[in-house]
């Protein structure tokens, strides 16, 4: 049974939170950045705090323990939509873009996609730039996870919310019997890695402002930058390799990070099958692309080829989407590899997008078993992950997800082409959005400004679809979902 009053009660929380964030940035503009952006943040903030308070007091007597899994699906989807719209208001005011483009920018930030319609970032107010960066950091682990972490009253039914939003096919790996404690642990690891990233960037040569700003979008694998040239602005291979390290850390399961840090057993990363395969894929693809770029004379020497190849492979597989040194002008074969790498994705339970490595592993094992059964019709072959048998429902969910991913890409690409974009631009845009990746190619090699309003709303929906991994959104549109 669906309880819409529970959803409205819970929606007060992200509304208030976005209002608080904007209130903080109004204060930062007044007392730290001194760039006169106070009103642009303050008025929307006070409005949201008022609306959130009204919803809270109107529905404060609602019993949250009655929340069903269907309520969690509605709430997870509605939270991203509502937060995306509300967070867009300062963007529309300050950047002077249309409401459509502002919502696209906001959803791109919160879903950690990193696609942008803006240009001239280098001359924009610092408060605004840091706001964009912080939205990505906030969305990295998910707004719902934040709500569960800071509000213990959601302990009842809280795991339903986490399952509705957490990426990956295996969602029962709790770090603590209390779901709020699990969320606290995840955020603790997230903050620790972010602080380490700030220090590394600062030592590597960034200003403190850029170090903080880029740490927000590196660890969250978001990809927004304070400069139009992205990481290429700094012209530093040292910073690229620092970025590589923290993009990888952001794309590894945060539950695994917690266990490794707690036991100080760093070999745990290599014992984990998904992480091990993830690192091997990065190494192999980086070497292959580097060799290809070197022999194509894209760069002057092998070190540059390897550095830029590794950086962009990691940027795409982790769905961060940073760019450097004209990667949009790479040979067609190399850019195709980048797009396909974006579909591979990072590890489940991380901030990364894409299909997730665990699903790719299971897909290969399922195909392998099918081949064996063709050769040995009477043989019995078990599919194992981490030395444990994989349940039938998990295998079915993985194959369904892969089908949804492929079909969604085809359909949305065709729909986007009807708005006037060519095939290559449309395909790269859809791949960037459903994989919460960011960069496009072709007509969108600089930014997404050439997309029409209809196409922009379509891509905004694609970002939410990819962030919630298809099932959460598709389930809501099923007639069975609304039947008691």
Short mmCIF file of C-alpha atoms in Angstrom, two decimals:
data_model
loop_
_atom_site.label_atom_id
_atom_site.label_comp_id
_atom_site.label_asym_id
_atom_site.label_seq_id
_atom_site.Cartn_x
_atom_site.Cartn_y
_atom_site.Cartn_z
CA UNK A 1 0.00 0.00 0.00
CA UNK A 2 1.23 3.50 -0.88
CA UNK A 3 1.07 6.21 1.80
CA UNK A 4 1.46 9.57 0.06
CA UNK A 5 1.13 11.40 3.38
CA UNK A 6 4.29 9.63 4.56
CA UNK A 7 6.09 10.81 1.43
CA UNK A 8 4.98 14.40 2.06
CA UNK A 9 6.10 14.11 5.68
CA UNK A 10 9.52 12.87 4.64
CA UNK A 11 9.90 15.42 1.82
CA UNK A 12 10.01 18.13 4.47
CA UNK A 13 13.50 16.86 5.32
CA UNK A 14 15.31 17.40 1.98
CA UNK A 15 13.43 20.68 1.50
CA UNK A 16 14.70 21.96 4.86
CA UNK A 17 18.18 20.59 4.14
CA UNK A 18 18.48 22.37 0.77
CA UNK A 19 17.25 25.51 2.52
CA UNK A 20 19.94 25.16 5.19
CA UNK A 21 22.64 24.63 2.55
CA UNK A 22 21.60 27.80 0.74
CA UNK A 23 21.48 29.70 4.04
CA UNK A 24 25.06 28.63 4.74
CA UNK A 25 26.17 29.85 1.31
CA UNK A 26 24.44 33.18 1.91
CA UNK A 27 26.57 33.48 5.05
CA UNK A 28 29.73 32.45 3.16
CA UNK A 29 29.06 35.11 0.55
CA UNK A 30 28.64 37.76 3.23
CA UNK A 31 31.55 36.89 5.52
CA UNK A 32 34.07 34.85 3.51
CA UNK A 33 33.88 35.34 -0.26
CA UNK A 34 32.50 38.92 -0.11
CA UNK A 35 30.96 38.64 -3.59
CA UNK A 36 27.47 40.09 -2.88
CA UNK A 37 25.54 36.89 -3.59
CA UNK A 38 23.70 36.95 -0.25
CA UNK A 39 20.22 37.78 -1.53
CA UNK A 40 20.42 35.16 -4.31
CA UNK A 41 20.81 32.46 -1.66
CA UNK A 42 18.98 33.97 1.30
CA UNK A 43 15.53 34.53 -0.19
CA UNK A 44 15.21 31.00 -1.69
CA UNK A 45 16.58 29.57 1.56
CA UNK A 46 14.02 31.27 3.79
CA UNK A 47 11.22 30.21 1.43
CA UNK A 48 12.31 26.55 1.58
CA UNK A 49 12.70 26.57 5.34
CA UNK A 50 9.17 27.95 5.62
CA UNK A 51 7.68 25.34 3.28
CA UNK A 52 9.60 22.55 5.01
CA UNK A 53 8.37 23.70 8.41
CA UNK A 54 4.77 23.82 7.21
CA UNK A 55 4.98 20.25 5.84
CA UNK A 56 6.64 19.01 9.01
CA UNK A 57 4.02 20.42 11.39
CA UNK A 58 1.11 19.48 9.13
CA UNK A 59 2.18 15.81 8.97
CA UNK A 60 4.15 15.49 12.22
CA UNK A 61 1.69 12.95 13.65
CA UNK A 62 2.17 10.52 10.73
CA UNK A 63 3.50 7.13 11.86
CA UNK A 64 6.68 6.54 9.85
CA UNK A 65 6.84 2.90 10.91
CA UNK A 66 4.05 2.19 8.42
CA UNK A 67 6.31 3.12 5.52
CA UNK A 68 6.40 0.36 2.91
CA UNK A 69 9.07 -0.41 0.35
CA UNK A 70 6.85 1.25 -2.26
CA UNK A 71 6.82 4.41 -0.14
CA UNK A 72 10.61 4.27 -0.08
CA UNK A 73 10.75 4.06 -3.88
CA UNK A 74 8.46 7.07 -4.25
CA UNK A 75 10.40 9.03 -1.65
CA UNK A 76 13.79 8.27 -3.18
CA UNK A 77 12.62 9.43 -6.63
CA UNK A 78 10.69 12.45 -5.35
CA UNK A 79 13.65 13.56 -3.22
CA UNK A 80 15.95 13.81 -6.23
CA UNK A 81 13.33 15.66 -8.29
CA UNK A 82 12.34 18.12 -5.55
CA UNK A 83 15.93 18.72 -4.44
CA UNK A 84 17.01 19.26 -8.04
CA UNK A 85 14.31 21.86 -8.64
CA UNK A 86 14.92 23.73 -5.37
CA UNK A 87 18.71 23.71 -5.68
CA UNK A 88 18.33 25.20 -9.16
CA UNK A 89 16.86 28.51 -7.96
CA UNK A 90 20.20 30.22 -7.08
CA UNK A 91 21.70 28.87 -10.31
CA UNK A 92 18.95 30.48 -12.36
CA UNK A 93 19.35 33.80 -10.51
CA UNK A 94 23.14 34.04 -10.52
CA UNK A 95 24.06 32.39 -13.84
CA UNK A 96 21.20 34.08 -15.69
CA UNK A 97 20.14 30.88 -17.45
CA UNK A 98 16.62 29.60 -18.09
CA UNK A 99 14.77 27.56 -15.47
CA UNK A 100 15.18 24.50 -17.71
CA UNK A 101 18.96 24.88 -17.87
CA UNK A 102 19.17 25.68 -14.15
CA UNK A 103 17.33 22.48 -13.24
CA UNK A 104 19.58 20.51 -15.59
CA UNK A 105 22.67 22.01 -13.92
CA UNK A 106 21.27 21.32 -10.46
CA UNK A 107 20.28 17.71 -11.17
CA UNK A 108 23.63 17.18 -12.87
CA UNK A 109 25.29 18.39 -9.68
CA UNK A 110 23.22 16.38 -7.21
CA UNK A 111 23.37 13.17 -9.23
CA UNK A 112 27.15 13.74 -9.62
CA UNK A 113 26.78 13.62 -13.40
CA UNK A 114 28.90 16.68 -14.10
CA UNK A 115 27.32 17.67 -17.41
CA UNK A 116 27.02 21.45 -17.64
CA UNK A 117 25.32 24.10 -19.73
CA UNK A 118 27.51 26.87 -18.31
CA UNK A 119 30.60 28.56 -19.68
CA UNK A 120 32.78 31.36 -18.35
CA UNK A 121 33.20 29.62 -14.99
CA UNK A 122 36.56 31.29 -14.35
CA UNK A 123 34.90 34.68 -13.95
CA UNK A 124 31.88 33.58 -11.89
CA UNK A 125 31.46 34.43 -8.16
CA UNK A 126 33.31 32.10 -5.80
CA UNK A 127 30.22 31.48 -3.67
CA UNK A 128 28.34 30.22 -6.72
CA UNK A 129 31.22 28.04 -7.87
CA UNK A 130 31.63 26.45 -4.44
CA UNK A 131 27.85 25.93 -4.25
CA UNK A 132 27.94 23.86 -7.46
CA UNK A 133 30.86 21.86 -6.13
CA UNK A 134 29.19 21.24 -2.76
CA UNK A 135 25.97 20.06 -4.41
CA UNK A 136 27.97 17.28 -6.04
CA UNK A 137 29.64 16.34 -2.77
CA UNK A 138 26.27 16.31 -1.02
CA UNK A 139 24.80 14.08 -3.71
CA UNK A 140 27.79 11.73 -3.76
CA UNK A 141 26.55 9.28 -1.15
CA UNK A 142 22.97 10.30 -1.72
CA UNK A 143 20.56 12.74 -0.14
CA UNK A 144 18.48 9.92 1.33
CA UNK A 145 21.54 8.43 3.06
CA UNK A 146 22.22 11.86 4.53
CA UNK A 147 18.66 12.03 5.86
CA UNK A 148 19.00 8.59 7.45
CA UNK A 149 22.35 9.56 8.97
CA UNK A 150 21.17 12.73 10.68
CA UNK A 151 17.66 11.66 11.71
CA UNK A 152 17.59 8.63 14.03
CA UNK A 153 13.78 8.68 13.93
CA UNK A 154 14.08 6.99 10.52
CA UNK A 155 15.55 3.84 12.04
CA UNK A 156 12.19 2.19 11.48
CA UNK A 157 11.98 1.68 7.75
CA UNK A 158 15.33 3.37 7.22
CA UNK A 159 16.84 0.36 5.47
CA UNK A 160 14.00 0.52 2.95
CA UNK A 161 15.17 4.02 2.04
CA UNK A 162 18.78 2.95 1.79
CA UNK A 163 17.92 0.00 -0.45
CA UNK A 164 15.82 2.23 -2.71
CA UNK A 165 18.74 4.56 -3.34
CA UNK A 166 21.97 2.61 -2.81
CA UNK A 167 23.60 1.56 -6.12
CA UNK A 168 24.43 -2.07 -6.79
CA UNK A 169 22.63 -5.42 -6.97
CA UNK A 170 23.53 -6.51 -3.41
CA UNK A 171 22.01 -4.11 -0.87
CA UNK A 172 21.97 -6.04 2.43
CA UNK A 173 25.59 -5.50 3.45
CA UNK A 174 25.03 -3.55 6.66
CA UNK A 175 27.97 -2.30 8.71
CA UNK A 176 25.84 -2.07 11.84
CA UNK A 177 22.53 -3.51 13.06
CA UNK A 178 21.26 0.09 13.24
CA UNK A 179 20.73 1.62 9.82
CA UNK A 180 21.50 5.14 11.11
CA UNK A 181 24.87 3.84 12.37
CA UNK A 182 25.58 2.34 8.95
CA UNK A 183 24.89 5.71 7.35
CA UNK A 184 27.09 7.46 9.92
CA UNK A 185 29.97 5.10 9.17
CA UNK A 186 29.65 5.70 5.44
CA UNK A 187 29.64 9.47 5.88
CA UNK A 188 32.60 9.22 8.27
CA UNK A 189 34.68 7.47 5.61
CA UNK A 190 33.45 9.93 2.97
CA UNK A 191 34.50 12.97 5.02
CA UNK A 192 37.88 11.44 5.90
CA UNK A 193 38.76 10.75 2.24
CA UNK A 194 37.56 14.24 1.27
CA UNK A 195 39.84 15.89 3.86
CA UNK A 196 42.78 13.79 2.65
CA UNK A 197 42.01 14.87 -0.92
CA UNK A 198 41.98 18.54 0.07
CA UNK A 199 45.42 18.22 1.65
CA UNK A 200 46.83 16.33 -1.34
CA UNK A 201 45.54 18.87 -3.88
CA UNK A 202 46.83 21.78 -1.80
CA UNK A 203 50.28 20.23 -1.42
CA UNK A 204 50.20 19.40 -5.15
CA UNK A 205 49.89 23.08 -6.08
CA UNK A 206 46.22 24.07 -6.06
CA UNK A 207 45.02 27.14 -4.18
CA UNK A 208 43.06 26.34 -1.03
CA UNK A 209 39.82 27.36 -2.75
CA UNK A 210 40.44 25.05 -5.73
CA UNK A 211 41.67 22.25 -3.47
CA UNK A 212 38.45 22.28 -1.44
CA UNK A 213 36.27 22.74 -4.52
CA UNK A 214 37.86 19.92 -6.51
CA UNK A 215 38.04 17.54 -3.56
CA UNK A 216 34.23 17.82 -3.34
CA UNK A 217 33.84 16.69 -6.95
CA UNK A 218 36.71 14.18 -7.02
CA UNK A 219 35.68 12.04 -4.05
CA UNK A 220 32.01 12.26 -5.08
CA UNK A 221 33.10 11.29 -8.64
CA UNK A 222 31.08 14.28 -9.84
CA UNK A 223 33.47 16.11 -12.13
CA UNK A 224 32.39 19.74 -11.85
CA UNK A 225 35.27 22.20 -11.89
CA UNK A 226 35.71 25.87 -11.08
CA UNK A 227 37.36 26.32 -14.49
CA UNK A 228 36.08 25.84 -18.04
CA UNK A 229 39.20 23.79 -18.85
CA UNK A 230 38.47 21.41 -15.95
CA UNK A 231 41.66 19.72 -14.64
CA UNK A 232 43.46 20.82 -17.78
CA UNK A 233 43.48 24.35 -16.33
CA UNK A 234 46.27 23.41 -13.89
CA UNK A 235 48.56 21.87 -16.53
CA UNK A 236 50.04 19.53 -13.91
CA UNK A 237 50.61 15.80 -14.21
CA UNK A 238 51.13 15.68 -10.44
CA UNK A 239 47.58 16.90 -9.86
CA UNK A 240 46.25 14.44 -12.45
CA UNK A 241 47.80 11.51 -10.57
CA UNK A 242 46.48 12.83 -7.24
CA UNK A 243 43.07 13.04 -8.88
CA UNK A 244 43.47 9.47 -10.16
CA UNK A 245 44.02 8.18 -6.63
CA UNK A 246 40.99 9.88 -5.11
CA UNK A 247 38.69 9.16 -8.04
CA UNK A 248 39.52 5.48 -7.57
CA UNK A 249 38.92 5.72 -3.81
CA UNK A 250 35.56 7.37 -4.49
CA UNK A 251 34.62 4.54 -6.86
CA UNK A 252 35.38 1.71 -4.41
CA UNK A 253 32.68 0.37 -2.07
CA UNK A 254 32.58 2.63 1.00
CA UNK A 255 31.60 -0.30 3.19
CA UNK A 256 34.86 -1.97 2.11
CA UNK A 257 36.76 1.25 2.90
CA UNK A 258 35.29 1.21 6.40
CA UNK A 259 36.25 -2.40 7.07
CA UNK A 260 39.76 -1.91 5.68
CA UNK A 261 40.31 1.25 7.73
CA UNK A 262 38.89 -0.29 10.90
CA UNK A 263 41.05 -3.42 10.71
CA UNK A 264 44.01 -1.67 9.03
CA UNK A 265 44.18 -4.59 6.62
CA UNK A 266 44.82 -2.99 3.23
CA UNK A 267 45.09 -6.36 1.52
CA UNK A 268 41.31 -6.45 1.89
CA UNK A 269 41.06 -4.36 -1.26
CA UNK A 270 42.71 -7.09 -3.32
CA UNK A 271 40.79 -9.91 -1.66
CA UNK A 272 37.56 -8.25 -2.72
CA UNK A 273 36.70 -9.64 -6.16
CA UNK A 274 34.93 -6.54 -7.45
CA UNK A 275 37.71 -4.14 -6.41
CA UNK A 276 40.40 -6.42 -7.82
CA UNK A 277 38.69 -6.67 -11.21
CA UNK A 278 38.04 -2.90 -11.17
CA UNK A 279 41.74 -2.11 -10.71
CA UNK A 280 42.79 -4.65 -13.35
CA UNK A 281 40.39 -3.14 -15.90
CA UNK A 282 41.82 0.33 -15.24
CA UNK A 283 45.38 -0.91 -15.71
CA UNK A 284 44.69 -2.84 -18.91
CA UNK A 285 42.60 -0.13 -20.58
CA UNK A 286 45.04 2.62 -19.60
CA UNK A 287 47.98 0.77 -21.15
CA UNK A 288 46.06 -0.08 -24.34
CA UNK A 289 44.75 3.45 -24.88
CA UNK A 290 48.15 4.96 -24.03
CA UNK A 291 49.82 2.78 -26.63
CA UNK A 292 47.23 3.69 -29.23
CA UNK A 293 47.53 7.43 -28.54
CA UNK A 294 51.32 7.23 -28.66
CA UNK A 295 51.38 5.45 -32.02
CA UNK A 296 48.78 7.88 -33.37
CA UNK A 297 51.07 10.77 -32.36
CA UNK A 298 48.32 12.32 -30.24
CA UNK A 299 50.93 13.21 -27.62
CA UNK A 300 54.64 13.87 -27.97
CA UNK A 301 55.96 11.11 -25.69
CA UNK A 302 54.98 7.89 -23.96
CA UNK A 303 54.78 9.46 -20.48
CA UNK A 304 52.22 12.05 -21.62
CA UNK A 305 50.23 9.34 -23.41
CA UNK A 306 50.19 7.16 -20.31
CA UNK A 307 49.38 10.04 -17.97
CA UNK A 308 46.47 11.38 -20.00
CA UNK A 309 45.24 7.91 -20.91
CA UNK A 310 45.17 6.75 -17.27
CA UNK A 311 43.54 9.97 -16.10
CA UNK A 312 40.72 9.82 -18.65
CA UNK A 313 40.12 6.08 -18.30
CA UNK A 314 39.78 6.54 -14.52
CA UNK A 315 37.70 9.68 -15.02
CA UNK A 316 35.24 7.80 -17.25
CA UNK A 317 35.09 4.43 -15.49
CA UNK A 318 34.47 6.17 -12.15
CA UNK A 319 31.89 8.43 -13.86
CA UNK A 320 33.74 11.52 -12.63
CA UNK A 321 34.02 13.13 -16.02
CA UNK A 322 37.02 15.41 -15.51
CA UNK A 323 38.79 16.38 -18.69
CA UNK A 324 42.31 17.47 -19.62
CA UNK A 325 44.32 18.27 -22.73
CA UNK A 326 41.71 18.09 -25.50
CA UNK A 327 40.43 14.54 -25.00
CA UNK A 328 37.37 15.43 -27.09
CA UNK A 329 39.74 15.59 -30.07
CA UNK A 330 41.18 12.11 -29.54
CA UNK A 331 40.91 9.61 -32.43
CA UNK A 332 37.43 8.14 -32.77
CA UNK A 333 38.47 4.68 -31.53
CA UNK A 334 39.83 6.14 -28.29
CA UNK A 335 36.69 8.19 -27.60
CA UNK A 336 34.55 5.09 -28.22
CA UNK A 337 36.61 3.26 -25.60
CA UNK A 338 35.95 6.11 -23.15
CA UNK A 339 32.19 5.91 -23.69
CA UNK A 340 32.15 2.12 -23.29
CA UNK A 341 34.33 2.48 -20.19
CA UNK A 342 31.68 4.79 -18.73
CA UNK A 343 29.14 1.96 -18.97
CA UNK A 344 31.43 -0.36 -16.97
CA UNK A 345 31.22 1.96 -13.96
CA UNK A 346 32.79 1.75 -10.52
CA UNK A 347 32.06 -0.56 -7.62
CA UNK A 348 28.67 -1.07 -5.99
CA UNK A 349 28.14 0.96 -2.82
CA UNK A 350 30.38 3.77 -4.07
CA UNK A 351 29.74 7.24 -5.46
CA UNK A 352 30.41 6.05 -9.03
CA UNK A 353 27.81 5.53 -11.74
CA UNK A 354 27.70 3.12 -14.67
CA UNK A 355 26.54 -0.48 -14.61
CA UNK A 356 28.90 -1.33 -11.72
CA UNK A 357 31.75 -3.82 -11.92
CA UNK A 358 29.92 -6.46 -9.90
CA UNK A 359 27.20 -6.62 -12.56
CA UNK A 360 29.78 -6.91 -15.31
CA UNK A 361 31.49 -9.74 -13.43
CA UNK A 362 28.23 -11.62 -12.97
CA UNK A 363 27.19 -11.04 -16.59
CA UNK A 364 30.45 -12.55 -17.85
CA UNK A 365 30.02 -15.52 -15.50
CA UNK A 366 26.42 -16.04 -16.64
CA UNK A 367 27.48 -16.02 -20.30
CA UNK A 368 30.37 -18.35 -19.50
CA UNK A 369 28.02 -20.80 -17.79
CA UNK A 370 25.66 -20.69 -20.78
CA UNK A 371 28.53 -21.59 -23.10
CA UNK A 372 29.57 -24.47 -20.86
CA UNK A 373 26.03 -25.81 -20.81
CA UNK A 374 25.89 -25.73 -24.60
CA UNK A 375 29.06 -27.81 -24.71
CA UNK A 376 28.03 -30.04 -21.75
CA UNK A 377 24.18 -30.12 -21.79
CA UNK A 378 23.95 -32.37 -18.72
CA UNK A 379 26.57 -30.57 -16.67
CA UNK A 380 25.77 -28.51 -13.58
CA UNK A 381 27.78 -25.30 -13.24
CA UNK A 382 27.42 -23.00 -10.26
CA UNK A 383 27.97 -19.25 -10.49
CA UNK A 384 29.95 -17.93 -7.54
CA UNK A 385 30.92 -14.48 -6.40
CA UNK A 386 33.45 -14.10 -3.59
CA UNK A 387 33.39 -17.92 -3.40
CA UNK A 388 29.69 -17.94 -2.53
CA UNK A 389 26.86 -19.12 -4.83
CA UNK A 390 24.91 -16.29 -6.46
CA UNK A 391 21.18 -16.51 -5.85
CA UNK A 392 18.87 -16.90 -8.82
CA UNK A 393 17.01 -13.66 -8.08
CA UNK A 394 20.29 -11.72 -8.08
CA UNK A 395 21.30 -13.23 -11.43
CA UNK A 396 17.89 -12.34 -12.88
CA UNK A 397 18.09 -8.80 -11.53
CA UNK A 398 21.56 -8.33 -13.03
CA UNK A 399 20.48 -9.45 -16.49
CA UNK A 400 17.32 -7.33 -16.27
CA UNK A 401 19.42 -4.32 -15.30
CA UNK A 402 21.77 -4.84 -18.23
CA UNK A 403 18.77 -5.07 -20.55
CA UNK A 404 17.25 -1.90 -19.10
CA UNK A 405 20.56 -0.11 -19.51
CA UNK A 406 20.90 -1.03 -23.18
CA UNK A 407 17.24 -0.44 -24.08
CA UNK A 408 17.12 2.89 -22.23
CA UNK A 409 20.20 4.10 -24.07
CA UNK A 410 18.71 3.22 -27.45
CA UNK A 411 15.29 4.74 -26.78
CA UNK A 412 16.53 7.97 -25.17
CA UNK A 413 19.14 8.41 -27.92
CA UNK A 414 16.44 8.15 -30.59
CA UNK A 415 14.22 10.57 -28.67
CA UNK A 416 17.10 13.04 -28.34
CA UNK A 417 17.85 12.82 -32.06
CA UNK A 418 14.29 14.03 -32.76
CA UNK A 419 15.26 17.34 -31.09
CA UNK A 420 17.87 18.01 -33.77
CA UNK A 421 21.10 16.52 -32.44
CA UNK A 422 23.15 14.16 -34.60
CA UNK A 423 23.57 10.51 -33.65
CA UNK A 424 27.07 10.75 -32.16
CA UNK A 425 26.21 13.80 -30.03
CA UNK A 426 22.95 12.18 -28.89
CA UNK A 427 24.55 8.86 -28.01
CA UNK A 428 27.40 10.47 -26.07
CA UNK A 429 24.94 12.74 -24.22
CA UNK A 430 22.70 9.84 -23.21
CA UNK A 431 25.71 7.74 -22.18
CA UNK A 432 26.94 10.70 -20.12
CA UNK A 433 23.61 11.11 -18.34
CA UNK A 434 22.43 7.55 -17.68
CA UNK A 435 25.90 6.68 -16.40
CA UNK A 436 26.02 9.95 -14.40
CA UNK A 437 29.29 10.59 -16.22
CA UNK A 438 29.18 14.13 -17.63
CA UNK A 439 31.22 14.87 -20.77
CA UNK A 440 29.68 14.70 -24.20
CA UNK A 441 31.22 14.56 -27.66
CA UNK A 442 30.40 15.96 -31.08
CA UNK A 443 28.23 19.09 -30.81
CA UNK A 444 28.39 18.79 -27.02
CA UNK A 445 32.16 18.58 -26.73
CA UNK A 446 32.31 21.94 -24.90
CA UNK A 447 29.07 21.82 -22.89
CA UNK A 448 25.39 20.90 -23.19
CA UNK A 449 24.17 24.40 -24.10
CA UNK A 450 23.27 23.39 -27.73
CA UNK A 451 20.57 20.96 -26.49
CA UNK A 452 16.99 22.22 -26.89
CA UNK A 453 14.69 22.67 -23.87
CA UNK A 454 12.87 19.42 -24.67
CA UNK A 455 16.17 17.58 -24.95
CA UNK A 456 17.42 19.16 -21.72
CA UNK A 457 14.39 17.93 -19.74
CA UNK A 458 14.82 14.50 -21.32
CA UNK A 459 18.45 14.37 -20.21
CA UNK A 460 17.55 15.63 -16.73
CA UNK A 461 15.21 12.66 -16.42
CA UNK A 462 17.94 10.36 -17.75
CA UNK A 463 20.30 11.52 -15.00
CA UNK A 464 17.79 10.67 -12.27
CA UNK A 465 17.04 7.37 -14.02
CA UNK A 466 20.74 6.49 -14.04
CA UNK A 467 21.39 7.69 -10.48
CA UNK A 468 18.57 5.52 -9.10
CA UNK A 469 19.60 2.65 -11.37
CA UNK A 470 16.45 2.25 -13.47
CA UNK A 471 14.39 -0.10 -11.29
CA UNK A 472 13.44 2.47 -8.66
CA UNK A 473 12.03 4.84 -11.29
CA UNK A 474 10.56 2.23 -13.66
CA UNK A 475 8.73 0.53 -10.80
CA UNK A 476 6.76 3.70 -10.07
CA UNK A 477 5.42 3.74 -13.65
CA UNK A 478 4.22 0.15 -13.42
CA UNK A 479 0.43 -0.25 -12.96
CA UNK A 480 1.11 -3.04 -10.44
CA UNK A 481 2.96 -0.57 -8.23
CA UNK A 482 -0.23 1.33 -7.40
CA UNK A 483 -2.42 -1.71 -6.73
CA UNK A 484 -2.98 -2.68 -3.10
#
